[in-house]
mmCIF file of N, CA and C in Angstrom:
data_model
loop_
_atom_site.group_PDB
_atom_site.id
_atom_site.type_symbol
_atom_site.label_atom_id
_atom_site.label_comp_id
_atom_site.label_asym_id
_atom_site.label_seq_id
_atom_site.Cartn_x
_atom_site.Cartn_y
_atom_site.Cartn_z
ATOM 1 N N UNK A 1 56.966 -1.522 -10.447
ATOM 2 C CA UNK A 1 55.590 -1.971 -10.405
ATOM 3 C C UNK A 1 55.256 -2.335 -8.963
ATOM 4 N N UNK A 2 54.153 -1.832 -8.449
ATOM 5 C CA UNK A 2 53.765 -2.146 -7.075
ATOM 6 C C UNK A 2 53.093 -3.522 -7.017
ATOM 7 N N UNK A 3 52.882 -4.034 -5.816
ATOM 8 C CA UNK A 3 52.317 -5.365 -5.622
ATOM 9 C C UNK A 3 50.889 -5.483 -6.121
ATOM 10 N N UNK A 4 50.131 -4.408 -5.999
ATOM 11 C CA UNK A 4 48.738 -4.427 -6.430
ATOM 12 C C UNK A 4 48.647 -4.659 -7.937
ATOM 13 N N UNK A 5 49.418 -3.891 -8.697
ATOM 14 C CA UNK A 5 49.403 -4.001 -10.154
ATOM 15 C C UNK A 5 49.935 -5.351 -10.611
ATOM 16 N N UNK A 6 51.011 -5.817 -9.982
ATOM 17 C CA UNK A 6 51.596 -7.104 -10.366
ATOM 18 C C UNK A 6 50.605 -8.240 -10.130
ATOM 19 N N UNK A 7 49.903 -8.197 -9.022
ATOM 20 C CA UNK A 7 48.920 -9.243 -8.722
ATOM 21 C C UNK A 7 47.821 -9.257 -9.781
ATOM 22 N N UNK A 8 47.284 -8.076 -10.121
ATOM 23 C CA UNK A 8 46.180 -8.007 -11.068
ATOM 24 C C UNK A 8 46.613 -8.354 -12.492
ATOM 25 N N UNK A 9 47.856 -8.098 -12.830
ATOM 26 C CA UNK A 9 48.319 -8.479 -14.157
ATOM 27 C C UNK A 9 48.422 -9.995 -14.283
ATOM 28 N N UNK A 10 48.775 -10.670 -13.217
ATOM 29 C CA UNK A 10 48.885 -12.130 -13.257
ATOM 30 C C UNK A 10 47.509 -12.789 -13.201
ATOM 31 N N UNK A 11 46.561 -12.168 -12.506
ATOM 32 C CA UNK A 11 45.257 -12.791 -12.297
ATOM 33 C C UNK A 11 44.145 -12.122 -13.106
ATOM 34 N N UNK A 12 44.511 -11.500 -14.170
ATOM 35 C CA UNK A 12 43.539 -10.785 -14.989
ATOM 36 C C UNK A 12 42.675 -11.765 -15.755
ATOM 37 N N UNK A 13 41.368 -11.517 -15.760
ATOM 38 C CA UNK A 13 40.425 -12.317 -16.541
ATOM 39 C C UNK A 13 39.484 -11.364 -17.263
ATOM 40 N N UNK A 14 39.139 -11.685 -18.483
ATOM 41 C CA UNK A 14 38.193 -10.801 -19.185
ATOM 42 C C UNK A 14 36.808 -10.907 -18.553
ATOM 43 N N UNK A 15 36.076 -9.834 -18.612
ATOM 44 C CA UNK A 15 34.715 -9.816 -18.088
ATOM 45 C C UNK A 15 33.803 -10.434 -19.139
ATOM 46 N N UNK A 16 32.982 -11.374 -18.719
ATOM 47 C CA UNK A 16 32.042 -12.004 -19.646
ATOM 48 C C UNK A 16 30.732 -11.229 -19.608
ATOM 49 N N UNK A 17 30.390 -10.616 -20.717
ATOM 50 C CA UNK A 17 29.152 -9.856 -20.815
ATOM 51 C C UNK A 17 28.033 -10.763 -21.307
ATOM 52 N N UNK A 18 26.810 -10.534 -20.850
ATOM 53 C CA UNK A 18 25.703 -11.385 -21.298
ATOM 54 C C UNK A 18 25.420 -11.185 -22.783
ATOM 55 N N UNK A 19 25.146 -12.261 -23.455
ATOM 56 C CA UNK A 19 24.799 -12.223 -24.865
ATOM 57 C C UNK A 19 23.277 -12.126 -24.971
ATOM 58 N N UNK A 20 22.755 -11.028 -25.521
ATOM 59 C CA UNK A 20 21.298 -10.888 -25.576
ATOM 60 C C UNK A 20 20.618 -11.947 -26.440
ATOM 61 N N UNK A 21 21.349 -12.532 -27.368
ATOM 62 C CA UNK A 21 20.759 -13.568 -28.221
ATOM 63 C C UNK A 21 20.709 -14.919 -27.539
ATOM 64 N N UNK A 22 21.562 -15.107 -26.553
ATOM 65 C CA UNK A 22 21.620 -16.395 -25.871
ATOM 66 C C UNK A 22 21.607 -16.152 -24.367
ATOM 67 N N UNK A 23 20.498 -15.753 -23.878
ATOM 68 C CA UNK A 23 20.379 -15.444 -22.463
ATOM 69 C C UNK A 23 20.215 -16.724 -21.658
ATOM 70 N N UNK A 24 20.854 -16.764 -20.504
ATOM 71 C CA UNK A 24 20.749 -17.928 -19.630
ATOM 72 C C UNK A 24 19.595 -17.788 -18.649
ATOM 73 N N UNK A 25 19.001 -16.618 -18.622
ATOM 74 C CA UNK A 25 17.903 -16.383 -17.686
ATOM 75 C C UNK A 25 16.673 -17.163 -18.093
ATOM 76 N N UNK A 26 15.988 -17.654 -17.110
ATOM 77 C CA UNK A 26 14.703 -18.295 -17.358
ATOM 78 C C UNK A 26 13.628 -17.218 -17.312
ATOM 79 N N UNK A 27 12.574 -17.380 -18.061
ATOM 80 C CA UNK A 27 11.505 -16.379 -17.990
ATOM 81 C C UNK A 27 10.921 -16.314 -16.587
ATOM 82 N N UNK A 28 10.687 -15.081 -16.108
ATOM 83 C CA UNK A 28 10.135 -14.891 -14.776
ATOM 84 C C UNK A 28 8.705 -15.402 -14.720
ATOM 85 N N UNK A 29 8.383 -16.054 -13.628
ATOM 86 C CA UNK A 29 7.022 -16.550 -13.455
ATOM 87 C C UNK A 29 6.076 -15.346 -13.394
ATOM 88 N N UNK A 30 5.050 -15.406 -14.187
ATOM 89 C CA UNK A 30 4.099 -14.305 -14.206
ATOM 90 C C UNK A 30 3.329 -14.261 -12.891
ATOM 91 N N UNK A 31 3.271 -13.091 -12.315
ATOM 92 C CA UNK A 31 2.524 -12.894 -11.080
ATOM 93 C C UNK A 31 1.076 -12.577 -11.424
ATOM 94 N N UNK A 32 0.214 -12.900 -10.520
ATOM 95 C CA UNK A 32 -1.209 -12.640 -10.721
ATOM 96 C C UNK A 32 -1.447 -11.134 -10.707
ATOM 97 N N UNK A 33 -2.271 -10.646 -11.621
ATOM 98 C CA UNK A 33 -2.520 -9.208 -11.715
ATOM 99 C C UNK A 33 -3.976 -8.819 -11.504
ATOM 100 N N UNK A 34 -4.890 -9.788 -11.464
ATOM 101 C CA UNK A 34 -6.292 -9.472 -11.174
ATOM 102 C C UNK A 34 -6.930 -10.650 -10.446
ATOM 103 N N UNK A 35 -7.998 -10.354 -9.717
ATOM 104 C CA UNK A 35 -8.673 -11.341 -8.875
ATOM 105 C C UNK A 35 -10.175 -11.317 -9.126
ATOM 106 N N UNK A 36 -10.651 -11.815 -10.267
ATOM 107 C CA UNK A 36 -12.099 -11.799 -10.533
ATOM 108 C C UNK A 36 -12.877 -12.719 -9.598
ATOM 109 N N UNK A 37 -12.219 -13.709 -9.033
ATOM 110 C CA UNK A 37 -12.918 -14.663 -8.162
ATOM 111 C C UNK A 37 -13.373 -14.054 -6.843
ATOM 112 N N UNK A 38 -12.821 -12.892 -6.445
ATOM 113 C CA UNK A 38 -13.186 -12.313 -5.150
ATOM 114 C C UNK A 38 -14.383 -11.361 -5.231
ATOM 115 N N UNK A 39 -14.908 -11.127 -6.429
ATOM 116 C CA UNK A 39 -16.098 -10.269 -6.554
ATOM 117 C C UNK A 39 -17.253 -10.959 -5.835
ATOM 118 N N UNK A 40 -17.881 -10.225 -4.914
ATOM 119 C CA UNK A 40 -18.964 -10.779 -4.102
ATOM 120 C C UNK A 40 -18.504 -11.277 -2.744
ATOM 121 N N UNK A 41 -17.195 -11.356 -2.534
ATOM 122 C CA UNK A 41 -16.656 -11.757 -1.231
ATOM 123 C C UNK A 41 -16.661 -10.558 -0.287
ATOM 124 N N UNK A 42 -16.647 -10.795 1.032
ATOM 125 C CA UNK A 42 -16.403 -9.698 1.975
ATOM 126 C C UNK A 42 -15.004 -9.114 1.721
ATOM 127 N N UNK A 43 -14.881 -7.810 1.871
ATOM 128 C CA UNK A 43 -13.618 -7.136 1.558
ATOM 129 C C UNK A 43 -12.445 -7.700 2.356
ATOM 130 N N UNK A 44 -12.672 -8.064 3.619
ATOM 131 C CA UNK A 44 -11.562 -8.584 4.433
ATOM 132 C C UNK A 44 -11.039 -9.904 3.888
ATOM 133 N N UNK A 45 -11.933 -10.776 3.426
ATOM 134 C CA UNK A 45 -11.490 -12.046 2.839
ATOM 135 C C UNK A 45 -10.771 -11.814 1.515
ATOM 136 N N UNK A 46 -11.247 -10.849 0.741
ATOM 137 C CA UNK A 46 -10.600 -10.531 -0.532
ATOM 138 C C UNK A 46 -9.180 -10.028 -0.301
ATOM 139 N N UNK A 47 -9.015 -9.159 0.690
ATOM 140 C CA UNK A 47 -7.680 -8.637 1.006
ATOM 141 C C UNK A 47 -6.751 -9.768 1.436
ATOM 142 N N UNK A 48 -7.263 -10.698 2.231
ATOM 143 C CA UNK A 48 -6.457 -11.837 2.671
ATOM 144 C C UNK A 48 -6.004 -12.674 1.476
ATOM 145 N N UNK A 49 -6.901 -12.923 0.526
ATOM 146 C CA UNK A 49 -6.562 -13.714 -0.661
ATOM 147 C C UNK A 49 -5.531 -12.999 -1.535
ATOM 148 N N UNK A 50 -5.729 -11.704 -1.761
ATOM 149 C CA UNK A 50 -4.801 -10.933 -2.591
ATOM 150 C C UNK A 50 -3.431 -10.889 -1.936
ATOM 151 N N UNK A 51 -3.404 -10.695 -0.626
ATOM 152 C CA UNK A 51 -2.133 -10.654 0.094
ATOM 153 C C UNK A 51 -1.417 -12.003 0.038
ATOM 154 N N UNK A 52 -2.167 -13.098 0.045
ATOM 155 C CA UNK A 52 -1.553 -14.427 -0.060
ATOM 156 C C UNK A 52 -0.939 -14.634 -1.446
ATOM 157 N N UNK A 53 -1.621 -14.131 -2.487
ATOM 158 C CA UNK A 53 -1.122 -14.287 -3.855
ATOM 159 C C UNK A 53 0.016 -13.324 -4.180
ATOM 160 N N UNK A 54 -0.083 -12.093 -3.684
ATOM 161 C CA UNK A 54 0.903 -11.060 -4.004
ATOM 162 C C UNK A 54 1.268 -10.260 -2.756
ATOM 163 N N UNK A 55 2.148 -10.794 -1.905
ATOM 164 C CA UNK A 55 2.531 -10.052 -0.699
ATOM 165 C C UNK A 55 3.356 -8.799 -0.998
ATOM 166 N N UNK A 56 3.777 -8.621 -2.250
ATOM 167 C CA UNK A 56 4.617 -7.483 -2.616
ATOM 168 C C UNK A 56 3.829 -6.227 -2.971
ATOM 169 N N UNK A 57 2.508 -6.289 -2.992
ATOM 170 C CA UNK A 57 1.718 -5.115 -3.363
ATOM 171 C C UNK A 57 1.006 -4.523 -2.151
ATOM 172 N N UNK A 58 0.753 -3.224 -2.223
ATOM 173 C CA UNK A 58 -0.041 -2.540 -1.200
ATOM 174 C C UNK A 58 -1.503 -2.624 -1.626
ATOM 175 N N UNK A 59 -2.373 -2.898 -0.672
ATOM 176 C CA UNK A 59 -3.792 -3.061 -0.979
ATOM 177 C C UNK A 59 -4.566 -1.901 -0.370
ATOM 178 N N UNK A 60 -5.327 -1.201 -1.214
ATOM 179 C CA UNK A 60 -6.174 -0.101 -0.758
ATOM 180 C C UNK A 60 -7.623 -0.574 -0.782
ATOM 181 N N UNK A 61 -8.311 -0.461 0.344
ATOM 182 C CA UNK A 61 -9.726 -0.839 0.431
ATOM 183 C C UNK A 61 -10.533 0.453 0.410
ATOM 184 N N UNK A 62 -11.369 0.605 -0.625
ATOM 185 C CA UNK A 62 -12.034 1.878 -0.891
ATOM 186 C C UNK A 62 -13.536 1.653 -1.092
ATOM 187 N N UNK A 63 -14.384 2.484 -0.455
ATOM 188 C CA UNK A 63 -15.829 2.378 -0.704
ATOM 189 C C UNK A 63 -16.145 2.679 -2.171
ATOM 190 N N UNK A 64 -17.068 1.919 -2.744
ATOM 191 C CA UNK A 64 -17.450 2.115 -4.140
ATOM 192 C C UNK A 64 -18.031 3.515 -4.324
ATOM 193 N N UNK A 65 -17.650 4.174 -5.405
ATOM 194 C CA UNK A 65 -18.134 5.518 -5.691
ATOM 195 C C UNK A 65 -17.202 6.609 -5.202
ATOM 196 N N UNK A 66 -16.184 6.255 -4.434
ATOM 197 C CA UNK A 66 -15.219 7.234 -3.952
ATOM 198 C C UNK A 66 -14.302 7.655 -5.092
ATOM 199 N N UNK A 67 -14.021 8.944 -5.183
ATOM 200 C CA UNK A 67 -13.103 9.439 -6.197
ATOM 201 C C UNK A 67 -11.680 9.117 -5.770
ATOM 202 N N UNK A 68 -10.915 8.542 -6.689
ATOM 203 C CA UNK A 68 -9.516 8.202 -6.404
ATOM 204 C C UNK A 68 -8.622 8.916 -7.399
ATOM 205 N N UNK A 69 -7.383 9.152 -6.990
ATOM 206 C CA UNK A 69 -6.418 9.800 -7.874
ATOM 207 C C UNK A 69 -6.103 8.874 -9.043
ATOM 208 N N UNK A 70 -6.074 9.409 -10.259
ATOM 209 C CA UNK A 70 -5.755 8.563 -11.409
ATOM 210 C C UNK A 70 -4.269 8.220 -11.430
ATOM 211 N N UNK A 71 -3.944 7.225 -12.191
ATOM 212 C CA UNK A 71 -2.546 6.840 -12.351
ATOM 213 C C UNK A 71 -2.344 5.366 -12.103
ATOM 214 N N UNK A 72 -1.336 4.836 -12.767
ATOM 215 C CA UNK A 72 -1.012 3.416 -12.646
ATOM 216 C C UNK A 72 0.131 3.246 -11.661
ATOM 217 N N UNK A 73 0.002 2.272 -10.774
ATOM 218 C CA UNK A 73 1.059 1.939 -9.824
ATOM 219 C C UNK A 73 1.162 0.417 -9.795
ATOM 220 N N UNK A 74 2.281 -0.119 -10.243
ATOM 221 C CA UNK A 74 2.466 -1.570 -10.337
ATOM 222 C C UNK A 74 2.573 -2.237 -8.977
ATOM 223 N N UNK A 75 2.619 -1.448 -7.921
ATOM 224 C CA UNK A 75 2.733 -2.000 -6.569
ATOM 225 C C UNK A 75 1.480 -1.736 -5.739
ATOM 226 N N UNK A 76 0.327 -1.568 -6.428
ATOM 227 C CA UNK A 76 -0.913 -1.254 -5.718
ATOM 228 C C UNK A 76 -2.079 -2.051 -6.301
ATOM 229 N N UNK A 77 -2.967 -2.484 -5.398
ATOM 230 C CA UNK A 77 -4.234 -3.108 -5.790
ATOM 231 C C UNK A 77 -5.329 -2.370 -5.041
ATOM 232 N N UNK A 78 -6.336 -1.919 -5.767
ATOM 233 C CA UNK A 78 -7.479 -1.249 -5.141
ATOM 234 C C UNK A 78 -8.656 -2.209 -5.096
ATOM 235 N N UNK A 79 -9.248 -2.329 -3.897
ATOM 236 C CA UNK A 79 -10.418 -3.183 -3.694
ATOM 237 C C UNK A 79 -11.594 -2.262 -3.390
ATOM 238 N N UNK A 80 -12.589 -2.240 -4.285
ATOM 239 C CA UNK A 80 -13.778 -1.417 -4.094
ATOM 240 C C UNK A 80 -14.886 -2.281 -3.511
ATOM 241 N N UNK A 81 -15.474 -1.802 -2.402
ATOM 242 C CA UNK A 81 -16.532 -2.570 -1.745
ATOM 243 C C UNK A 81 -17.812 -1.750 -1.662
ATOM 244 N N UNK A 82 -18.936 -2.451 -1.519
ATOM 245 C CA UNK A 82 -20.246 -1.802 -1.442
ATOM 246 C C UNK A 82 -20.368 -1.054 -0.122
ATOM 247 N N UNK A 83 -20.694 0.224 -0.223
ATOM 248 C CA UNK A 83 -20.882 1.059 0.968
ATOM 249 C C UNK A 83 -22.058 1.990 0.694
ATOM 250 N N UNK A 84 -22.566 2.580 1.721
ATOM 251 C CA UNK A 84 -23.684 3.506 1.551
ATOM 252 C C UNK A 84 -24.805 3.153 2.497
ATOM 253 N N UNK A 85 -26.034 3.415 2.048
ATOM 254 C CA UNK A 85 -27.196 3.170 2.899
ATOM 255 C C UNK A 85 -27.324 1.679 3.204
ATOM 256 N N UNK A 86 -27.166 0.852 2.184
ATOM 257 C CA UNK A 86 -27.224 -0.597 2.380
ATOM 258 C C UNK A 86 -25.790 -1.120 2.242
ATOM 259 N N UNK A 87 -25.008 -0.916 3.276
ATOM 260 C CA UNK A 87 -23.594 -1.312 3.231
ATOM 261 C C UNK A 87 -23.462 -2.803 3.505
ATOM 262 N N UNK A 88 -22.961 -3.513 2.512
ATOM 263 C CA UNK A 88 -22.769 -4.956 2.678
ATOM 264 C C UNK A 88 -21.308 -5.307 2.908
ATOM 265 N N UNK A 89 -20.410 -4.444 2.458
ATOM 266 C CA UNK A 89 -18.981 -4.716 2.607
ATOM 267 C C UNK A 89 -18.461 -5.726 1.606
ATOM 268 N N UNK A 90 -19.269 -6.027 0.576
ATOM 269 C CA UNK A 90 -18.853 -7.002 -0.426
ATOM 270 C C UNK A 90 -18.105 -6.315 -1.569
ATOM 271 N N UNK A 91 -17.135 -7.011 -2.134
ATOM 272 C CA UNK A 91 -16.359 -6.490 -3.261
ATOM 273 C C UNK A 91 -17.285 -6.378 -4.469
ATOM 274 N N UNK A 92 -17.266 -5.195 -5.132
ATOM 275 C CA UNK A 92 -18.201 -4.949 -6.230
ATOM 276 C C UNK A 92 -17.548 -4.939 -7.609
ATOM 277 N N UNK A 93 -16.225 -4.854 -7.681
ATOM 278 C CA UNK A 93 -15.548 -4.892 -8.980
ATOM 279 C C UNK A 93 -14.252 -5.681 -8.848
ATOM 280 N N UNK A 94 -13.732 -6.134 -9.963
ATOM 281 C CA UNK A 94 -12.535 -6.970 -9.963
ATOM 282 C C UNK A 94 -11.317 -6.172 -9.519
ATOM 283 N N UNK A 95 -10.684 -6.567 -8.407
ATOM 284 C CA UNK A 95 -9.450 -5.906 -7.995
ATOM 285 C C UNK A 95 -8.326 -6.248 -8.981
ATOM 286 N N UNK A 96 -7.522 -5.251 -9.312
ATOM 287 C CA UNK A 96 -6.427 -5.462 -10.252
ATOM 288 C C UNK A 96 -5.236 -4.595 -9.867
ATOM 289 N N UNK A 97 -4.054 -5.022 -10.269
ATOM 290 C CA UNK A 97 -2.844 -4.235 -10.039
ATOM 291 C C UNK A 97 -2.968 -2.958 -10.846
ATOM 292 N N UNK A 98 -2.591 -1.871 -10.252
ATOM 293 C CA UNK A 98 -2.649 -0.591 -10.951
ATOM 294 C C UNK A 98 -3.076 0.456 -10.046
#
């Protein structure tokens, strides 16, 4: 028997697998997923607020009425702002993760 095997036979411990019925994990704190309070704010202030709440997401600032690719992305927030002839730069719909 080599030294490696002898050492592991003396120091062997069973692996403790997690019990799904008795998990020690605490529930994860729910992250904010929408920002209805920023509707009517300037887009730059809205982006600052969203970034403060969720620094882990990418924020896309898009003029209202622009066609965007469909699909859900849990790491993206789209902020639609008023643009056009009377461009105010204010957020026109609730930004949400997706």
